[in-house]
Short mmCIF file of C-alpha atoms in Angstrom, two decimals:
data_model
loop_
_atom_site.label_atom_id
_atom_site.label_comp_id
_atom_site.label_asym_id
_atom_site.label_seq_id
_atom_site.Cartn_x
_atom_site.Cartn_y
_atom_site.Cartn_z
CA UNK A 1 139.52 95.22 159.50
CA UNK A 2 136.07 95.64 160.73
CA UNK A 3 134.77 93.24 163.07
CA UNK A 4 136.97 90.10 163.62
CA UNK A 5 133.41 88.09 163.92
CA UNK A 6 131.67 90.30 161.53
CA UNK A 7 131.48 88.54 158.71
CA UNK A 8 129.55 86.22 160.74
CA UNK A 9 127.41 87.52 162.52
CA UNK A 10 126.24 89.76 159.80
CA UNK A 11 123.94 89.06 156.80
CA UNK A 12 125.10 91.07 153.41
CA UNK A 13 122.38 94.14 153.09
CA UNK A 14 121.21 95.51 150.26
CA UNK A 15 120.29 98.65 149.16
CA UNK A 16 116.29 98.72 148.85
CA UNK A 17 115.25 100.30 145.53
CA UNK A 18 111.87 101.95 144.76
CA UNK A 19 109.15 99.25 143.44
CA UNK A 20 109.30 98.93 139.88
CA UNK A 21 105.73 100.25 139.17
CA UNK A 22 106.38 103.67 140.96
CA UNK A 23 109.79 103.99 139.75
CA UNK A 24 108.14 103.61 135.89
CA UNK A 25 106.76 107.04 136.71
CA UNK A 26 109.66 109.05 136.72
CA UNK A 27 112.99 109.65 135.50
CA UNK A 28 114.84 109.65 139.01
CA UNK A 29 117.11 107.75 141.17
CA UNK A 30 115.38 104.76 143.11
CA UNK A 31 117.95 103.40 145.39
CA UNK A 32 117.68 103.95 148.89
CA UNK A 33 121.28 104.68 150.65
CA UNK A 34 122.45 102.68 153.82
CA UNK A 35 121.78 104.94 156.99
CA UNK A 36 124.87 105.04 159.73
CA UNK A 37 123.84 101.79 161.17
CA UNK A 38 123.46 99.39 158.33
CA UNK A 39 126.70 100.74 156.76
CA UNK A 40 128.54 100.16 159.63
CA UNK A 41 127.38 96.55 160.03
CA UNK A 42 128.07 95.96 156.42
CA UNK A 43 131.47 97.52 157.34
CA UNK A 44 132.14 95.41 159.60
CA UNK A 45 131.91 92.43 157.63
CA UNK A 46 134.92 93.12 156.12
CA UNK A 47 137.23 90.35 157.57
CA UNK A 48 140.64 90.54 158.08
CA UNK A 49 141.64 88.68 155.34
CA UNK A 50 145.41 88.92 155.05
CA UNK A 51 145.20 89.57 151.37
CA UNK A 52 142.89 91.89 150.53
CA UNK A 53 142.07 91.35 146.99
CA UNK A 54 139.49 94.04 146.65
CA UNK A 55 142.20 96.40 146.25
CA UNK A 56 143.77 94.81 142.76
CA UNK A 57 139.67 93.92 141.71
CA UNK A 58 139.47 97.66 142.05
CA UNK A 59 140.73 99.46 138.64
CA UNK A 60 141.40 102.34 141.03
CA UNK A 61 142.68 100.21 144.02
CA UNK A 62 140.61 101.91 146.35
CA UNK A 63 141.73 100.97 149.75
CA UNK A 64 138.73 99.29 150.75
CA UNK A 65 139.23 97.50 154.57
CA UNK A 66 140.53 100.95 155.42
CA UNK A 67 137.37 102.91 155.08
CA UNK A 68 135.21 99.55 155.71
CA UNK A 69 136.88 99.77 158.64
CA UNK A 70 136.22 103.68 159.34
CA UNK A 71 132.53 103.45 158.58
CA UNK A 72 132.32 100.45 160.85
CA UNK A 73 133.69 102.77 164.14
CA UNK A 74 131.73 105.49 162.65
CA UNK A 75 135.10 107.47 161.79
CA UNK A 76 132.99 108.85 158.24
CA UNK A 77 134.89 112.11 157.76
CA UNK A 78 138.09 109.98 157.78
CA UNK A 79 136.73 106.96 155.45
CA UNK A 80 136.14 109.87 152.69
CA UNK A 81 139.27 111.27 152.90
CA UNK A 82 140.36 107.51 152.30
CA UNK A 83 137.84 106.85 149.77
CA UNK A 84 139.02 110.52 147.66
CA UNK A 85 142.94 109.10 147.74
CA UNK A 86 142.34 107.06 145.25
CA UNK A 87 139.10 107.53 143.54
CA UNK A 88 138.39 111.56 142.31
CA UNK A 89 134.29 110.90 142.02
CA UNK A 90 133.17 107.81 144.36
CA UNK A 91 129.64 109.99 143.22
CA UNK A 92 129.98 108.37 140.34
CA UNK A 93 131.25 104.74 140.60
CA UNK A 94 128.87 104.20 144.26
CA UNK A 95 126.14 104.26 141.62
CA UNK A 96 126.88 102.89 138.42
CA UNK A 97 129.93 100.88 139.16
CA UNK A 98 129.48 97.26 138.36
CA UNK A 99 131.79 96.56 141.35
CA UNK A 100 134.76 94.30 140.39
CA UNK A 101 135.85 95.25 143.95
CA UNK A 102 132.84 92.72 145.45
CA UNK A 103 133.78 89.82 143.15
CA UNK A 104 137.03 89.86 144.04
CA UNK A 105 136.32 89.80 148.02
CA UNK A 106 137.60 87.21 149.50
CA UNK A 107 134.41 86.58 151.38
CA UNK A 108 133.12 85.96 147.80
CA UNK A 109 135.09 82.53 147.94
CA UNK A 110 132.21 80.96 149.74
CA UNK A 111 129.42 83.50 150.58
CA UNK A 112 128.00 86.75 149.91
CA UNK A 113 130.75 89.60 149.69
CA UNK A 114 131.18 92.39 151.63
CA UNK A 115 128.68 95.50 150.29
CA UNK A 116 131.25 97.74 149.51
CA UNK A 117 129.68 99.50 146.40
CA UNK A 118 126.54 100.54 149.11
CA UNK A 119 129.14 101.77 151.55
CA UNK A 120 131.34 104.08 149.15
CA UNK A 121 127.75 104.98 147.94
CA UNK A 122 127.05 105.89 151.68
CA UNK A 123 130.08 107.19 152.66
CA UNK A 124 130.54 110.14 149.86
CA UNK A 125 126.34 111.10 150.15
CA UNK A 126 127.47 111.49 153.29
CA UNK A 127 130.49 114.10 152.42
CA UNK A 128 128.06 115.86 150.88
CA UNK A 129 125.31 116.30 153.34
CA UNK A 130 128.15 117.18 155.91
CA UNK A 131 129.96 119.73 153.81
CA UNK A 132 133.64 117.53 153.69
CA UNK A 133 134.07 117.75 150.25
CA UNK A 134 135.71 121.02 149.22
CA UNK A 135 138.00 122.25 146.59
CA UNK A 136 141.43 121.74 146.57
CA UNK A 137 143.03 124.97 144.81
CA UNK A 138 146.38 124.93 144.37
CA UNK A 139 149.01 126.76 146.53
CA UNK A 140 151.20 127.49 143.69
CA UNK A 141 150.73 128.04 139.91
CA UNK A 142 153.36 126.24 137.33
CA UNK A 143 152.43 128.41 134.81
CA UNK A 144 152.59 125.47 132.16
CA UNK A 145 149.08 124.66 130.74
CA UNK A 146 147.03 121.76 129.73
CA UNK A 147 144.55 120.91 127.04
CA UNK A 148 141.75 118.12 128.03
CA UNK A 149 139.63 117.17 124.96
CA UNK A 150 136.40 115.01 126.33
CA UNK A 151 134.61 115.70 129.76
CA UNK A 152 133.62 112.31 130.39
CA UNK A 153 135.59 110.62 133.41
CA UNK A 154 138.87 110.35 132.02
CA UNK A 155 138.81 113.94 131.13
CA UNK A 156 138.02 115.49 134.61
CA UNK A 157 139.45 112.75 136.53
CA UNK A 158 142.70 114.19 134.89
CA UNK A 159 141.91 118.09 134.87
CA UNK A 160 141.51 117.44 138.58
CA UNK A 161 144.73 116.15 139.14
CA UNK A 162 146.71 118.24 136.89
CA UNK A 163 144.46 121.39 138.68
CA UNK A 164 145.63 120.57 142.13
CA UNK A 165 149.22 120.34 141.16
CA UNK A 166 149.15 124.21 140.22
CA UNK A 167 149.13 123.34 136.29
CA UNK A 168 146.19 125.74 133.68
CA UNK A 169 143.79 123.24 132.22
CA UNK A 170 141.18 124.02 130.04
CA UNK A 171 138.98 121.04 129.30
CA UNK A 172 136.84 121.01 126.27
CA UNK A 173 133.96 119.57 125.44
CA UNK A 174 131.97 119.41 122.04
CA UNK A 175 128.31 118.53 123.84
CA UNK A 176 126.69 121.77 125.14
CA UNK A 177 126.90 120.49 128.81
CA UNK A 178 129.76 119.09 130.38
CA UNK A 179 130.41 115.24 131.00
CA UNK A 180 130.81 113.08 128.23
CA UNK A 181 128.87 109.76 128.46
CA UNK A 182 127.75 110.31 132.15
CA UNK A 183 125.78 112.93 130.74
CA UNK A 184 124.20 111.75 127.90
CA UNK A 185 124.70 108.41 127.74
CA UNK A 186 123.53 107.36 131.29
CA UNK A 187 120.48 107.43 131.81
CA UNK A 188 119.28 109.69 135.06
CA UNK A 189 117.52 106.98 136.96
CA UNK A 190 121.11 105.14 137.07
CA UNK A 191 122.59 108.68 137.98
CA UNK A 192 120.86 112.32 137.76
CA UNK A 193 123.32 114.76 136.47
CA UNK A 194 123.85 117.03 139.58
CA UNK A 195 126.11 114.86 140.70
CA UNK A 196 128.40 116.28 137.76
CA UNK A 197 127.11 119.28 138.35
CA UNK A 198 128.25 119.70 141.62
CA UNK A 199 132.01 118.18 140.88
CA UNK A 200 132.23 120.99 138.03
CA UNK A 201 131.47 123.65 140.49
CA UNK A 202 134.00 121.95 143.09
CA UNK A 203 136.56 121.46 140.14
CA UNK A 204 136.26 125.42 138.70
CA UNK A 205 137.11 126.96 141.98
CA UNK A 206 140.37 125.07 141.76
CA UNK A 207 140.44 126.26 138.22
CA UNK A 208 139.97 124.29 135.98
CA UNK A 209 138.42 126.25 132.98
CA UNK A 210 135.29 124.63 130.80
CA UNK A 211 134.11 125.18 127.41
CA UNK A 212 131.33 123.59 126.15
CA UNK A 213 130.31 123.53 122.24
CA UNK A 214 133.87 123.82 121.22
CA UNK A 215 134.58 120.46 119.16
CA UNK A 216 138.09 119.76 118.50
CA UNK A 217 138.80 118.96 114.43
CA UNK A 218 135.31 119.40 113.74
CA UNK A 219 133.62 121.06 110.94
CA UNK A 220 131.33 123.12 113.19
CA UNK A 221 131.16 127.50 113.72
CA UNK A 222 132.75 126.33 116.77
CA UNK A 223 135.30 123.86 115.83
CA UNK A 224 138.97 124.22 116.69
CA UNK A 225 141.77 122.98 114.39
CA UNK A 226 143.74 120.50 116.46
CA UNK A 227 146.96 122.32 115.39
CA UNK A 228 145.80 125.14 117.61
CA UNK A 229 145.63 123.06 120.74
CA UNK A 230 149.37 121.97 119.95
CA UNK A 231 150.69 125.36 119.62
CA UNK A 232 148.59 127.59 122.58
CA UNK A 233 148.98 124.70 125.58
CA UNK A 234 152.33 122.59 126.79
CA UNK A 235 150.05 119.12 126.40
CA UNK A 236 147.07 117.83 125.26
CA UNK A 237 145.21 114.83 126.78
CA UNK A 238 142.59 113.20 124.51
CA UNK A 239 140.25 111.79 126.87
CA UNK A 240 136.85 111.44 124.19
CA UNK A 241 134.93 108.31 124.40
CA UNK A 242 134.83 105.57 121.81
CA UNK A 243 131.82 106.48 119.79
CA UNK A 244 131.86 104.55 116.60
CA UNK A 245 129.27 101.98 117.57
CA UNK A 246 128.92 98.75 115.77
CA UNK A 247 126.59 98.47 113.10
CA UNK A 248 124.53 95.79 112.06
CA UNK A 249 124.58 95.34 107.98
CA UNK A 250 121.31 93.30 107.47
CA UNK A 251 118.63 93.97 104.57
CA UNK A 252 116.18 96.68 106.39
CA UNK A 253 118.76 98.83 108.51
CA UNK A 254 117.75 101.70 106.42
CA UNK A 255 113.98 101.43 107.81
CA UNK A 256 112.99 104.31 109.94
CA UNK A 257 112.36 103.29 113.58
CA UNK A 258 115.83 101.37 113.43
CA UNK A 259 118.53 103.84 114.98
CA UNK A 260 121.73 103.31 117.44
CA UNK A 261 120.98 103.00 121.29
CA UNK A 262 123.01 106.43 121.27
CA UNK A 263 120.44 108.08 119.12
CA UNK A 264 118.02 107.22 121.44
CA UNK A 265 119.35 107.70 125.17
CA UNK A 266 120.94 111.02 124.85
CA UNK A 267 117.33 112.47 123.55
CA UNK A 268 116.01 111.28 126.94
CA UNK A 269 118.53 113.03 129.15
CA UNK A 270 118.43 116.19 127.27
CA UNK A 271 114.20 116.10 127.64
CA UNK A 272 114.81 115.47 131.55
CA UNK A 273 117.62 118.60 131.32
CA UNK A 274 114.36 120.60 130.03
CA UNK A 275 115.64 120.93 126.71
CA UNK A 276 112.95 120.57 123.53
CA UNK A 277 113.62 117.74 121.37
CA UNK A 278 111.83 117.92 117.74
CA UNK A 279 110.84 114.46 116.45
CA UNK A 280 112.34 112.71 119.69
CA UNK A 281 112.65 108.99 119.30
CA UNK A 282 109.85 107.38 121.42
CA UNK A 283 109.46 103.74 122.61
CA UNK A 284 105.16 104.77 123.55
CA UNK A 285 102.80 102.09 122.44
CA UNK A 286 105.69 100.51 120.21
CA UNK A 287 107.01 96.82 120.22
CA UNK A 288 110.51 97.62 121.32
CA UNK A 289 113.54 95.39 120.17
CA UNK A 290 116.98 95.70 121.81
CA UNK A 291 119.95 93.97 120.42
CA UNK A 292 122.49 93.66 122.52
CA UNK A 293 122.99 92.45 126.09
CA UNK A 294 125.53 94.31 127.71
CA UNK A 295 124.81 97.59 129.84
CA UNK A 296 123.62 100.05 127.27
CA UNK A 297 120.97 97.50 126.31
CA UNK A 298 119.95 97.41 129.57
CA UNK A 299 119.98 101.12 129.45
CA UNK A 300 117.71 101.25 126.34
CA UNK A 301 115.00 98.84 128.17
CA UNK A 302 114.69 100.70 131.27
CA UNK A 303 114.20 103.97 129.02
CA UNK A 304 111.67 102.58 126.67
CA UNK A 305 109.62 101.14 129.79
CA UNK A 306 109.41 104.71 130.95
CA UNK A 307 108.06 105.66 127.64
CA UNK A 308 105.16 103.28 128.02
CA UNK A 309 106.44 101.08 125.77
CA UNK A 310 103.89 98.52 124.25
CA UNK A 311 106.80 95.65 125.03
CA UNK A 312 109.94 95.44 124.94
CA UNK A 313 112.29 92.23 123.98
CA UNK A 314 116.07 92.12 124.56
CA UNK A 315 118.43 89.98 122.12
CA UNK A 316 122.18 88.70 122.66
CA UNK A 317 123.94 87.06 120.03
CA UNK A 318 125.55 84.79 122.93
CA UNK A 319 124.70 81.82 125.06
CA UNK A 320 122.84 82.99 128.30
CA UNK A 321 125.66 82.65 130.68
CA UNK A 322 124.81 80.88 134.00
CA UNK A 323 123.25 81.72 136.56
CA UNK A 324 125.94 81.45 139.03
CA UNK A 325 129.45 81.01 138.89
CA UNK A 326 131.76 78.29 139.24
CA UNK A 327 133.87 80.37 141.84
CA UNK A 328 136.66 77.85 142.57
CA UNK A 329 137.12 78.46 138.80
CA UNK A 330 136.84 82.35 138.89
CA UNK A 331 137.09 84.26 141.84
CA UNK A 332 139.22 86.92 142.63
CA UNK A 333 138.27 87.80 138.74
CA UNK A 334 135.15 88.83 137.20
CA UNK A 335 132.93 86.27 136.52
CA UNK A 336 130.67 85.57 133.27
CA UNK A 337 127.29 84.74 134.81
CA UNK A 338 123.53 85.61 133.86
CA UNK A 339 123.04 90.01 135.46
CA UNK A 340 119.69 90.96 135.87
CA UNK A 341 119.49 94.98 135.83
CA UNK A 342 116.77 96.95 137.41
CA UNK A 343 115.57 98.13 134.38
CA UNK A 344 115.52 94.00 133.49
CA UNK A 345 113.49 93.84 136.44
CA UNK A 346 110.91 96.49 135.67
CA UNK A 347 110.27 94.66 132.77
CA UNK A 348 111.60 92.96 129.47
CA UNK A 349 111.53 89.30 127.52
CA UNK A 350 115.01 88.61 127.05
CA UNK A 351 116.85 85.73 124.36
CA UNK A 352 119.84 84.41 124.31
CA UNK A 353 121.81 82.91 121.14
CA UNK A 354 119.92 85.13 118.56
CA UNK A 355 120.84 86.59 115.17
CA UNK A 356 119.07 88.69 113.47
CA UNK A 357 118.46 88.27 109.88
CA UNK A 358 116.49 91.26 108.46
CA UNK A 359 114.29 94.07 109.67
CA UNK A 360 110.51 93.98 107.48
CA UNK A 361 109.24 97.41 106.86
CA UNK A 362 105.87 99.07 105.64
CA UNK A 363 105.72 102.26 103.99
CA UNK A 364 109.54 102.71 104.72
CA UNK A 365 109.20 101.72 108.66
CA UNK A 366 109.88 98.83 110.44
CA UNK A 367 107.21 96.51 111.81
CA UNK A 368 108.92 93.41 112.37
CA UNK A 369 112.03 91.55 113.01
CA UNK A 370 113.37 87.88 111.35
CA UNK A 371 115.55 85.75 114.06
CA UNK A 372 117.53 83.11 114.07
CA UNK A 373 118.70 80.83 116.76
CA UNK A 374 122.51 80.44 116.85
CA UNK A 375 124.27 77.41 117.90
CA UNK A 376 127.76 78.11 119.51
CA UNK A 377 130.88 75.00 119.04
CA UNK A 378 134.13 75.93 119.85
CA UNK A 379 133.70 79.41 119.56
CA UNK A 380 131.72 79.27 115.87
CA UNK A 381 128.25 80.24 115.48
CA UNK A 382 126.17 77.86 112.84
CA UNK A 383 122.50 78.98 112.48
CA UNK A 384 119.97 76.19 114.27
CA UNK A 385 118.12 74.99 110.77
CA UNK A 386 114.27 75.75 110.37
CA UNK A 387 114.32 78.16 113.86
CA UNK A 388 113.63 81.58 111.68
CA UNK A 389 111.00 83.40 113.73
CA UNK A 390 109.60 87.32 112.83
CA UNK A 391 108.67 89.29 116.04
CA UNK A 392 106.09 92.54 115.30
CA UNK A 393 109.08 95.48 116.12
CA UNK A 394 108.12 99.14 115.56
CA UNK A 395 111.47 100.60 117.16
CA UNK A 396 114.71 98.72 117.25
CA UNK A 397 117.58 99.69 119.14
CA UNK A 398 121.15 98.98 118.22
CA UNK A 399 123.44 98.35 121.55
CA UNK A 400 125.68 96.23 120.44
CA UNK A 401 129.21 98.10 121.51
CA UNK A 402 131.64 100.56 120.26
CA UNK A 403 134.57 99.43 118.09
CA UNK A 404 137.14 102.37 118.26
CA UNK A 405 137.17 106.58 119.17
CA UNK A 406 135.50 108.27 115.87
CA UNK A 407 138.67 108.82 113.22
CA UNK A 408 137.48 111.45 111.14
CA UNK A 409 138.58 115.37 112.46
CA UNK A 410 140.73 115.38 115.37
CA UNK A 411 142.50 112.08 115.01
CA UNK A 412 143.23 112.63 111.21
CA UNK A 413 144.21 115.81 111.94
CA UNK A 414 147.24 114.70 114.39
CA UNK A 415 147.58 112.14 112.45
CA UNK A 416 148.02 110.22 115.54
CA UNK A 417 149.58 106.61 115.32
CA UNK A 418 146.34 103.77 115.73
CA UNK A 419 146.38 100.13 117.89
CA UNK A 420 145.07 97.29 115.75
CA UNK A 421 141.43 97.92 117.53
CA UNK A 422 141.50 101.14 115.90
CA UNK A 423 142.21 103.01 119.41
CA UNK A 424 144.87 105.95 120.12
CA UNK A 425 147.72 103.72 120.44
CA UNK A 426 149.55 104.85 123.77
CA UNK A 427 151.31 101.97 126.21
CA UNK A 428 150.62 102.24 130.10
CA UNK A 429 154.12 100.39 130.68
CA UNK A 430 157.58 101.67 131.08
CA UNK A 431 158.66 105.11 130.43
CA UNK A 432 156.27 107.75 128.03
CA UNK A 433 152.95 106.08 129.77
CA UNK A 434 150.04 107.42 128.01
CA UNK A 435 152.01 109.17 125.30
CA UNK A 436 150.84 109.28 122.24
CA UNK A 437 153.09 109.22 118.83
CA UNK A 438 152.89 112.62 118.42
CA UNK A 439 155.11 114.76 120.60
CA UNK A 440 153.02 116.54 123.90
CA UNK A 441 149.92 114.42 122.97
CA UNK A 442 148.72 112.21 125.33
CA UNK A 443 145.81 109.72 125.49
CA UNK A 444 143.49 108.21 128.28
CA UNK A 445 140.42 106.14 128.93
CA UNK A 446 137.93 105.02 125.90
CA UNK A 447 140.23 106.84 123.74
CA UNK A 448 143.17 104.83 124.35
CA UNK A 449 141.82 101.44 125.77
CA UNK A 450 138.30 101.32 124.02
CA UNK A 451 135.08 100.84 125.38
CA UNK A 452 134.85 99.77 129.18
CA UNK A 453 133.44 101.18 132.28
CA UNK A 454 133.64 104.45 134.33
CA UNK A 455 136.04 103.25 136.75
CA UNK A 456 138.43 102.00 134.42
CA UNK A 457 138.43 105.99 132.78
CA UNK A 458 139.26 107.57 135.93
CA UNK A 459 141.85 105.08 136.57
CA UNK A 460 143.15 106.16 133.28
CA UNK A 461 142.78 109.79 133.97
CA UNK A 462 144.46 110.07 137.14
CA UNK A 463 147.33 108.09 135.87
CA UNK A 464 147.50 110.04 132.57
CA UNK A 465 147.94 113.15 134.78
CA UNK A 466 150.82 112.01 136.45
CA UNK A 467 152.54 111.17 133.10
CA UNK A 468 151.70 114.72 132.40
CA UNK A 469 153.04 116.17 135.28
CA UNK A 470 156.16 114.39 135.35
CA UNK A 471 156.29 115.39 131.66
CA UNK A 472 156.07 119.32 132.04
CA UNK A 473 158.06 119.65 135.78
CA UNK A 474 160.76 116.60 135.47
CA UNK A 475 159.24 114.67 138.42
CA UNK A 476 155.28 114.02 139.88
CA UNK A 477 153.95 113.59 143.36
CA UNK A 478 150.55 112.62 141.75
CA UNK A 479 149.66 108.74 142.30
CA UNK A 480 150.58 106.22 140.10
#
């Protein structure tokens, strides 16, 4: 695949992002796309390895040296049509991806991998601009019909699918604009929102049918009992996120200026949607704390240095990770290792091995923060004696994960069966994959696995809608 001496003649290229100080500015994408000619170098680095373990690194299992190999001989119209067989929105995953795929190259053994995240980036902008991508209507209507609660990734990954099979699928969603998490939990300088936009246009004219504001087992004017779904449709896929994030019981969480990194982002998008946002939580002129390390901390920082945040520290509970892996020990799999974000970049004090022990108010807000330093032995954390510290903090943000899909309305009301993590409990092995304990009920991404990336939900989707398929017709033609 590629260029039998690509790999060495050919330096790994990355994409070139906006500088940090004019990025600060705005709420946009930065990153600069390959043009034809550096993606079709970087294509051609992809060796022809034998094994190519991108594919299994790949929750999808794109087939990566294929359309490496397409870009690299300029065959683009091809490499998407590749690049769609196994992925439903490479939109999405070329930009916020955290690309598994590139850690399990093999040319990661001993050198930098093969860009593939910048070519699928490069390769659907491209489908675009060109006009490839199209819907895919059906030729022929089952006449059975589908209920999709969620619109995140799972839940249009499998509306798609079940669409283009000829099935009715309604997908519901209890935000007022479609797209779960990628809408308003992602911020837009990671990825602006017409890149849903556009897929929701592409996916009604196969006909799929949306409705927003309609919250399944809810309380709301527009609530629907979850009974209803199970007697108007042939199946139901619960494809919501996992939304119960984990708290952080410490004297002070009651202060105002403490609140959930998912209090805070979506106000953001909505503002940037031109929506009016009374008493939006702002990060201008404020010391800025951010517990948690992982992705929608990173989220928070970038979002509070656009605010004009007066600084902004980032806490993890855990050891900073090094800075590079021991690959002999890790590779094809993902490694633990120190990730520096853009927003990281643009800006932040970050702490590793930190607890934190109370939030000090004044007049019922917070002003400052008591840490801790944390030792870690064999997996037990004992506090580092005489290391308390308070930091001045007039906003904290709380990103430290989700535990489990919210239980309270439409999972009561099924009375659905649980996993020990508190998740719809629904195998992905043998026969019944994806099925629920409740007859026609089936469940997919964050819903059924917990909280984990994009990729990993569409995975789920698509294979969730061949489970469906195969339930309603006897048989599926839809991938595994």
């Amino acid at each position: 695949m590629g260029k039998p001496t690509g790999f060495i003649e050919y330096q790994r290229l990355a994409e070139v992002s906006e500088p940090a100080q004019s990025r600060l500015k705005h709420y946009r994408e930065f990153i600069v796309t390959l043009d034809d000619e550096q993606a079709s170098q970087q294509g051609a680095r992809c060796m022809d390895c034998g094994i190519p373990f991108c594919n299994t690194g790949c929750p999808v299992n794109n087939i990566i040296p294929d359309w490496n190999d397409l870009v690299y001989r300029g065959q683009w119209e091809q490499a998407l049509a590749v690049l769609h067989s196994t992925n439903n929105f490479p939109d999405f995953t070329g930009r916020i991806c955290p690309a598994p795929c590139e850690a399990a190259c093999t040319l990661n053994i001993n050198t930098d991998p093969v860009g593939i995240k910048s070519i699928e980036h490069a390769i659907v902008d491209k489908g675009w601009e060109k006009g490839w991508i199209l819907p895919q209507p059906p030729k022929v209507k089952t006449g059975k019909t589908v209920a999709v609660v969620g619109s995140g990734p799972a839940g249009l990954a499998a509306a798609q699918q079940l669409a283009r099979v000829g099935h009715s699928v309604v997908v519901f969603e209890k935000s007022d604009r479609l797209g779960g998490l990628l809408r308003y939990g992602i911020p837009d300088f990671k990825m602006e929102k017409v890149h849903i936009d556009r897929r929701i246009v592409q996916m009604e004219a196969e006909g799929v049918e949306f409705r927003v504001n309609h919250e399944i087992g809810g309380s709301g004017p527009e609530a629907i009992p979850a009974e209803r779904l199970l007697a108007e449709f042939d199946a139901l896929i619960l494809a919501g996120g996992a939304e119960s994030p984990r708290d952080l019981a410490v004297p002070g969480r009651d202060l105002d200026g403490v609140h959930f990194a998912m209090d805070f982002l979506p106000q953001q998008n909505k503002v940037n949607a031109g929506d009016q946002v009374p008493e939006q939580i702002k990060a201008t002129g404020k010391h800025v704390v951010v517990i948690g390390g992982g992705d929608t901390g990173s989220d928070c920082v970038g979002t509070s240095n656009r605010h004009g945040a007066l600084s902004v520290t980032q806490f993890e509970l855990m050891p900073q990770p090094p800075e590079s892996e021991n690959k002999s020990l890790t590779w094809p799999y993902w490694p633990l290792k120190l990730r520096t974000s853009s927003s990281h970049e643009e800006g932040c004090a970050r702490d590793f091995a930190v607890s934190t022990k109370e939030f000090i108010g004044e007049s019922g807000k917070v002003k400052a923060l008591k840490m801790v330093r944390v030792d870690w032995q064999n997996g037990r954390m004992n506090e580092v004696p005489d290391s308390e510290v308070e930091i001045p903090a007039d906003l904290v943000l709380l990103a430290m994960g989700f535990v489990s899909p919210v239980k309270n309305g439409l999972l009561e009301q099924l009375a659905l069966e649980l996993d020990a993590r508190g998740n719809v409990k629904a195998t992905t092995d043998g026969d019944g994959c994806y099925a629920s304990s409740v007859a026609k009920v089936f469940a997919a991404g964050d819903m059924r696995r917990g909280q984990s990336l994009v990729v990993w939900a569409i995975r789920e989707g698509r294979q969730c809608a061949r489970e469906v398929d195969a339930f309603l017709m006897g048989r599926s033609d839809l991938p595994r």
